[in-house]
Tab-separated table of C-alpha atoms and ligand atoms in Angstrom:
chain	number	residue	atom	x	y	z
A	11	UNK	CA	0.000	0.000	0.000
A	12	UNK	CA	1.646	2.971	-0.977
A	13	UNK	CA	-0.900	5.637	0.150
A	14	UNK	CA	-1.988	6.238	3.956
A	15	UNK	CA	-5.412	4.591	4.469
A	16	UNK	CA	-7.736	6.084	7.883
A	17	UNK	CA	-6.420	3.262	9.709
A	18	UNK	CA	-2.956	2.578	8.178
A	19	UNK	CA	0.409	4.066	7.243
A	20	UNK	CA	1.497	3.237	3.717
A	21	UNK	CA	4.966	2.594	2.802
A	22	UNK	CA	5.701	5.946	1.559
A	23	UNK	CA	4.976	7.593	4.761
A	24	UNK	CA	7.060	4.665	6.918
A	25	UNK	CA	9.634	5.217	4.438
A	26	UNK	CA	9.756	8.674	5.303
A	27	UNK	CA	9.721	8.358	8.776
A	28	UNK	CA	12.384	6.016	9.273
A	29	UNK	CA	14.728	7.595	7.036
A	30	UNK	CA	14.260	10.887	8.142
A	31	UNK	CA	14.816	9.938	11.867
A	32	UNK	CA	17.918	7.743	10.971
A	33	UNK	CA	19.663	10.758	9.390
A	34	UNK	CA	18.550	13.316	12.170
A	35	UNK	CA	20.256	10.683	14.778
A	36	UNK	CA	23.222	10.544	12.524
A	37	UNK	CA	23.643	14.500	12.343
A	38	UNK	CA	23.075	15.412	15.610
A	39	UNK	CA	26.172	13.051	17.169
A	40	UNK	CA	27.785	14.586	14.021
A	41	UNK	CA	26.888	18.054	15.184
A	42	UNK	CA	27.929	17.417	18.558
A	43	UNK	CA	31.150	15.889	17.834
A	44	UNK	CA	32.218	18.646	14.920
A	45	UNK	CA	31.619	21.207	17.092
A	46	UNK	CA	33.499	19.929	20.093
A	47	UNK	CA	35.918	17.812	18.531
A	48	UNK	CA	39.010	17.391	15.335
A	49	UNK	CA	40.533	20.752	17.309
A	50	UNK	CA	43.868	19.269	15.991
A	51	UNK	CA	42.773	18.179	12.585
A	52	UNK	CA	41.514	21.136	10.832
A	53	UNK	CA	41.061	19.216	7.725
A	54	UNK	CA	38.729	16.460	9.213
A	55	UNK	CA	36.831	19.169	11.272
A	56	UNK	CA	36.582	20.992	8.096
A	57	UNK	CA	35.158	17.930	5.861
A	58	UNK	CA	32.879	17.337	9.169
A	59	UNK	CA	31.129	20.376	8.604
A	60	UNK	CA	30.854	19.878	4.778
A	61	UNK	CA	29.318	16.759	5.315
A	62	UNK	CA	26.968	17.870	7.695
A	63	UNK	CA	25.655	20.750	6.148
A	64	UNK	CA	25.381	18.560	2.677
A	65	UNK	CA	23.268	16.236	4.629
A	66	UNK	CA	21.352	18.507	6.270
A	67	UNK	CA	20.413	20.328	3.151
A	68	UNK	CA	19.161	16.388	2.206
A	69	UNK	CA	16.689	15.928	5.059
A	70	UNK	CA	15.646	19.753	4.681
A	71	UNK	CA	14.226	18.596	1.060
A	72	UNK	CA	13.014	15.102	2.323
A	73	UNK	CA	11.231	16.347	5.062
A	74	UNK	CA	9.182	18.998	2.645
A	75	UNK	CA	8.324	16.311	0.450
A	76	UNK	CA	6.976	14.318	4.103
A	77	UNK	CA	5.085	17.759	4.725
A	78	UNK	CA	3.262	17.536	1.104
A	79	UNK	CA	2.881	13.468	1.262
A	80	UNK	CA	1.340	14.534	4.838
A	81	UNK	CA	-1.108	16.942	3.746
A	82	UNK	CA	-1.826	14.764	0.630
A	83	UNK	CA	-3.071	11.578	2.104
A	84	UNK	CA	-5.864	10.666	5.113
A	85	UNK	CA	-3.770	10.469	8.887
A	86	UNK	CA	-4.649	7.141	10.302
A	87	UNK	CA	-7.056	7.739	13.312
A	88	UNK	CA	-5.500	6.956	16.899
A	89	UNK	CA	-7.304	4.142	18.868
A	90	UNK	CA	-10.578	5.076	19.364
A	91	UNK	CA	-9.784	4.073	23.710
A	92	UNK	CA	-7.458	7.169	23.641
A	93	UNK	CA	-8.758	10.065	25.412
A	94	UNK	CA	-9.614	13.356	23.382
A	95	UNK	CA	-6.750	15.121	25.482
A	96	UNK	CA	-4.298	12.536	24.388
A	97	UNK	CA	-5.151	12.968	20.808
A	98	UNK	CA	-4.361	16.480	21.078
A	99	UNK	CA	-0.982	16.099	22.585
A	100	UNK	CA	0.119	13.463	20.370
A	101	UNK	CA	-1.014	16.099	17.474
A	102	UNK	CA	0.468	18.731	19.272
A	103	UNK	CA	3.889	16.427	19.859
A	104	UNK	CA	3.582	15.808	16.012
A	105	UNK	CA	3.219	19.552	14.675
A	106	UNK	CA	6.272	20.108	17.124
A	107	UNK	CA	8.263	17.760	15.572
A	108	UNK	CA	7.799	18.738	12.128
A	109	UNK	CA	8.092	22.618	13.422
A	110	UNK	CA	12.026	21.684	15.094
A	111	UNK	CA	12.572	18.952	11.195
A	112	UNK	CA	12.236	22.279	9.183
A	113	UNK	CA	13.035	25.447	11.557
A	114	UNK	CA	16.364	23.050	12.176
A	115	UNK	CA	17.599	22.870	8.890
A	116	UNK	CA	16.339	26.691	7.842
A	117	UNK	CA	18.781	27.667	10.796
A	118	UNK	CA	21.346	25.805	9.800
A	119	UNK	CA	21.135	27.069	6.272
A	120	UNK	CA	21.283	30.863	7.419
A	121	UNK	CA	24.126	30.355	9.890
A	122	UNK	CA	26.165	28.942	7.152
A	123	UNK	CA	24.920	32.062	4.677
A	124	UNK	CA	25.893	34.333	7.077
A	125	UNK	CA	29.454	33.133	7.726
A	126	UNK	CA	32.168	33.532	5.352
A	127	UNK	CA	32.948	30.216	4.982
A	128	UNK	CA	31.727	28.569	1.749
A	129	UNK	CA	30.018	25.522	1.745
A	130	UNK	CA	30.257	22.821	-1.514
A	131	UNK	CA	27.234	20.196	-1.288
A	132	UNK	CA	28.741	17.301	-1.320
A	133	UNK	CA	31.719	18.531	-2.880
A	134	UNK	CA	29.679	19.289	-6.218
A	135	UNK	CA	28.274	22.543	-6.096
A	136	UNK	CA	28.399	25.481	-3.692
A	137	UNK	CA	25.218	25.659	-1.283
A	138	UNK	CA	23.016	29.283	-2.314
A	139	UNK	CA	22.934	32.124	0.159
A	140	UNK	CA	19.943	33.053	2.214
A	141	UNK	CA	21.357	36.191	3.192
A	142	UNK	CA	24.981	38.253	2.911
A	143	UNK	CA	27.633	37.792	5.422
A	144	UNK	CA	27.003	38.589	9.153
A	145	UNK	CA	28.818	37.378	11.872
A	146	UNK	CA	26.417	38.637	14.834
A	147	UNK	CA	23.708	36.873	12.595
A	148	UNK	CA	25.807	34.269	12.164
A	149	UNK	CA	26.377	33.930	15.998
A	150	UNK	CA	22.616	34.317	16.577
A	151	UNK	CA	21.605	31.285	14.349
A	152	UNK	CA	24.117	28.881	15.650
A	153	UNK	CA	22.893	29.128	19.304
A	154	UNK	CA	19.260	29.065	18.161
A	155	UNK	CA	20.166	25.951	15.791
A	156	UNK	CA	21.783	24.536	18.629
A	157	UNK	CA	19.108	25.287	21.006
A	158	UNK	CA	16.635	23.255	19.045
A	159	UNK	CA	18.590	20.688	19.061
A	160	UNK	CA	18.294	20.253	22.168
A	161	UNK	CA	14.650	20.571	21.900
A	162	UNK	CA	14.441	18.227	19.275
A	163	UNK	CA	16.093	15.856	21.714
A	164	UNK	CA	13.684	16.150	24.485
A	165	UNK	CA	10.316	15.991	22.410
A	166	UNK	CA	11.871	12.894	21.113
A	167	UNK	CA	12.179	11.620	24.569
A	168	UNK	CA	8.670	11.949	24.875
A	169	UNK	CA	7.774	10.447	21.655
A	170	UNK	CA	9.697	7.301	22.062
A	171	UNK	CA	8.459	7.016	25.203
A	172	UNK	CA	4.956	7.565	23.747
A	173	UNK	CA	5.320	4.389	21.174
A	174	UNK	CA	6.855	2.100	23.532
A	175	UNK	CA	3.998	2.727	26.173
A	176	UNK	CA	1.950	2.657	23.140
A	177	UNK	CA	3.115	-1.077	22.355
A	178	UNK	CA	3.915	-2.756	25.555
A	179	UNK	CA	1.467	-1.072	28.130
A	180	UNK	CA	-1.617	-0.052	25.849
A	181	UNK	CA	-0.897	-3.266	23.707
A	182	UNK	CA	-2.718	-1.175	20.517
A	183	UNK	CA	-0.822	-1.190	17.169
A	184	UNK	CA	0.204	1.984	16.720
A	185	UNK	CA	3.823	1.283	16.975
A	186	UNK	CA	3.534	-1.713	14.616
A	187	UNK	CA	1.650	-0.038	11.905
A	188	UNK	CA	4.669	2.675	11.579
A	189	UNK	CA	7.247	-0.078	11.158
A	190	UNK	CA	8.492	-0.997	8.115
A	191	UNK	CA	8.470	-4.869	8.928
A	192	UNK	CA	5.004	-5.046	10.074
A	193	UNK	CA	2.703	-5.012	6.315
A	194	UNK	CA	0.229	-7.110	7.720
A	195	UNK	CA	-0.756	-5.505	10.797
A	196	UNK	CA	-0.509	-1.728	8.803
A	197	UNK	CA	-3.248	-3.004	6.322
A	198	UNK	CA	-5.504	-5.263	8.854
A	199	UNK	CA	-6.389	-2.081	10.427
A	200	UNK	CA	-7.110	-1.206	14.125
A	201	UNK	CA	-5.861	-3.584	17.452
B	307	LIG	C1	17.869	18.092	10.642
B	307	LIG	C2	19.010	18.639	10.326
B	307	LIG	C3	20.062	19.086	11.304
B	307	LIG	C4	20.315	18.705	12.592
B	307	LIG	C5	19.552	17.687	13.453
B	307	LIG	C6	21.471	19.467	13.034
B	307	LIG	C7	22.033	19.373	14.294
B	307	LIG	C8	23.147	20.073	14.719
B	307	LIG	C9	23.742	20.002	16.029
B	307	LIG	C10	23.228	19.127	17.179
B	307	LIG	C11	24.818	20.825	16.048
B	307	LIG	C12	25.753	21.091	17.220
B	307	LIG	C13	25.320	22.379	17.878
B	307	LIG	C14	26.280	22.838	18.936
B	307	LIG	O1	26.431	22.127	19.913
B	307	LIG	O2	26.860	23.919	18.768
B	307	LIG	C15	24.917	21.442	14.750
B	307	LIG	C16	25.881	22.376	14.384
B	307	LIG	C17	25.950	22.976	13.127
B	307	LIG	N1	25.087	22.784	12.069
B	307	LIG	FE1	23.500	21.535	12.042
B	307	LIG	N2	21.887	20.282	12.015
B	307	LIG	C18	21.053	20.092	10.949
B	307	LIG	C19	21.103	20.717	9.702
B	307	LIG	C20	22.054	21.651	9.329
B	307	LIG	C21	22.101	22.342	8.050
B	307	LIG	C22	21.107	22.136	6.886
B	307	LIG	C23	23.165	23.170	8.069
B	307	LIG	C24	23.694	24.124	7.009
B	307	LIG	C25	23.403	24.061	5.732
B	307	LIG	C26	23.804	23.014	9.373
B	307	LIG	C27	24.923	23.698	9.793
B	307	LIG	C28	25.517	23.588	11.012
B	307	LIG	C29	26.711	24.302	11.408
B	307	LIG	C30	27.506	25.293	10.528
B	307	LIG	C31	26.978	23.937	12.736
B	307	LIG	C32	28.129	24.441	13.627
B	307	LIG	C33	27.666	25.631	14.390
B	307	LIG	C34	28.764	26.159	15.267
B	307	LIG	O3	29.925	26.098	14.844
B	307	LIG	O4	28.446	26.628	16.365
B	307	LIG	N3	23.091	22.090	10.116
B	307	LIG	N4	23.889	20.984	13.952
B	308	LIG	C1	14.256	12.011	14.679
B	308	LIG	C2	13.432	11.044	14.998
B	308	LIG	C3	11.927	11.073	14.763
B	308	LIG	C4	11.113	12.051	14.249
B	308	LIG	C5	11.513	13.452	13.763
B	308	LIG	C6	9.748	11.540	14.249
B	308	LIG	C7	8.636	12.238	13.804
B	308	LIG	C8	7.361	11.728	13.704
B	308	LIG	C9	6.196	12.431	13.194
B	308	LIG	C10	6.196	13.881	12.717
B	308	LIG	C11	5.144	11.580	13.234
B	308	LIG	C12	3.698	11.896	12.799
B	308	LIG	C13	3.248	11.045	11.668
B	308	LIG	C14	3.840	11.450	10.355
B	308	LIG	O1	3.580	12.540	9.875
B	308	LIG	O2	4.615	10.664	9.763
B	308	LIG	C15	5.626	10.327	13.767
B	308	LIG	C16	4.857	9.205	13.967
B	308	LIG	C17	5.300	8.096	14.675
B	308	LIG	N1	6.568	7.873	15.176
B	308	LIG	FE1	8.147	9.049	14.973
B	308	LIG	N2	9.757	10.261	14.772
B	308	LIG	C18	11.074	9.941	15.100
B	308	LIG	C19	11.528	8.763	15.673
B	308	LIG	C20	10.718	7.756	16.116
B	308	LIG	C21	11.151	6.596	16.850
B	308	LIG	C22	12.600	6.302	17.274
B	308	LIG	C23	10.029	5.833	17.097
B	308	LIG	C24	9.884	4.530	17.837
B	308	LIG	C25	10.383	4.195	18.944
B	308	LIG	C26	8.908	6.506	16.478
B	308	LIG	C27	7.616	6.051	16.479
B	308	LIG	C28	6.554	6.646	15.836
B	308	LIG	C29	5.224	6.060	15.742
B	308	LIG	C30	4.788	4.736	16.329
B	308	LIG	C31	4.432	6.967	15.005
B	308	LIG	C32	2.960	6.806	14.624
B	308	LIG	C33	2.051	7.587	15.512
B	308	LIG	C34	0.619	7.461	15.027
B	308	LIG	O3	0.259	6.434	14.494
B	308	LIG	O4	-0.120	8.446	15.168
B	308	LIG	N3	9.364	7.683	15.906
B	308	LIG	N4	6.972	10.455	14.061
């Protein structure tokens, strides 16, 4: 099923999901260590950052096409034993999440603008500037970018947390229909 059904995720969306949260694991370790790390090895700290910025210039596209694939295609419905409160914060977690997958990116994009430094996608072609050189900008938009990391990190918390009490205390399937290995379940609909 490659289309979301009202009780199901297709495989587009799972797709989606899984990659997307892969490569936001991988860049924020990579994040954490460029920054703090490779003092010694300019070079390496240097390629770091190319990579990083090359990849996060990826998920920024991936996660607009999630956004349009999103708004495209029905949401499968949350248990109908959940609580109308606990529908709204799992929206509200979910809005927050896609808020911090593109606000993320956008800042990371008009840090790197604003600093001097050029930046070659991949080592193919130089990444376009938002905006013209700025260091206090510059400054500005790395601790916000950094700051949402850290939110990222905590609403993650939560939402982990969330599926795995979803799965093991709830028992429901709404862990299982989100996985990529689980076909059957996604299409046999709710429990
Ligand atoms: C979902 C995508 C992204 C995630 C999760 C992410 C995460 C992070 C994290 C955790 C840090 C370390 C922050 C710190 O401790 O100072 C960081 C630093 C950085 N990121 Fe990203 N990032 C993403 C996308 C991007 C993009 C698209 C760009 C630029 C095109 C970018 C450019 C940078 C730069 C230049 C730094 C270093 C900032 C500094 O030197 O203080 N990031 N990122
Ligand atoms: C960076 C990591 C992650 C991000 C940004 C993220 C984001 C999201 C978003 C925005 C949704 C809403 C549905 C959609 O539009 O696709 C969602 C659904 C879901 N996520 Fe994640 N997720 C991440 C990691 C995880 C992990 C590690 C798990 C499992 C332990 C997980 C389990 C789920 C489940 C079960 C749903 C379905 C909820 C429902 O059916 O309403 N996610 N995720």
């Amino acid at each position: 099923m490659v289309r979301n059904s009202a009780n199901a995720y297709g495989w587009v969306a799972v797709a989606l999901h899984w990659l997307i949260a892969t490569a936001i694991g991988v860049m924020i370790v990579l994040g954490l260590v460029m920054t703090r790390g490779f003092d010694d090895d300019i070079m390496a700290k240097v390629a770091l950052y190319q990579w990083h910025k090359s990849i996060g210039i990826v998920i920024l596209t991936l996660v607009v096409l999630r956004l349009v694939w999103r708004l495209a295609n029905p949401v499968p419905r949350l248990p109908e034993t959940l609580k109308a409160y606990e529908r709204g914060l799992a929206h509200a977690a979910h809005v927050g999440l896609y808020v911090l997958m593109l606000a993320i990116p956008l800042s990371g994009w008009l840090l790197a603008s604003a600093s001097t430094f050029p930046t070659d996608l991949f080592g193919w072609f130089p990444l376009p500037k938002l905006i013209s050189p700025d260091q206090a900008v510059e400054e500005t938009m790395a601790e916000v970018h950094e700051v949402l990391g850290w939110v990222l990190l905590a609403l993650l918390a939560i939402h982990v947390a969330a599926a795995l009490k979803h799965h093991f205390v709830l028992k429901d399937n709404v862990l299982r229909r989100m996985l990529p290995i689980a076909a059957g379940h996604r299409t046999t609909g709710d429990q």
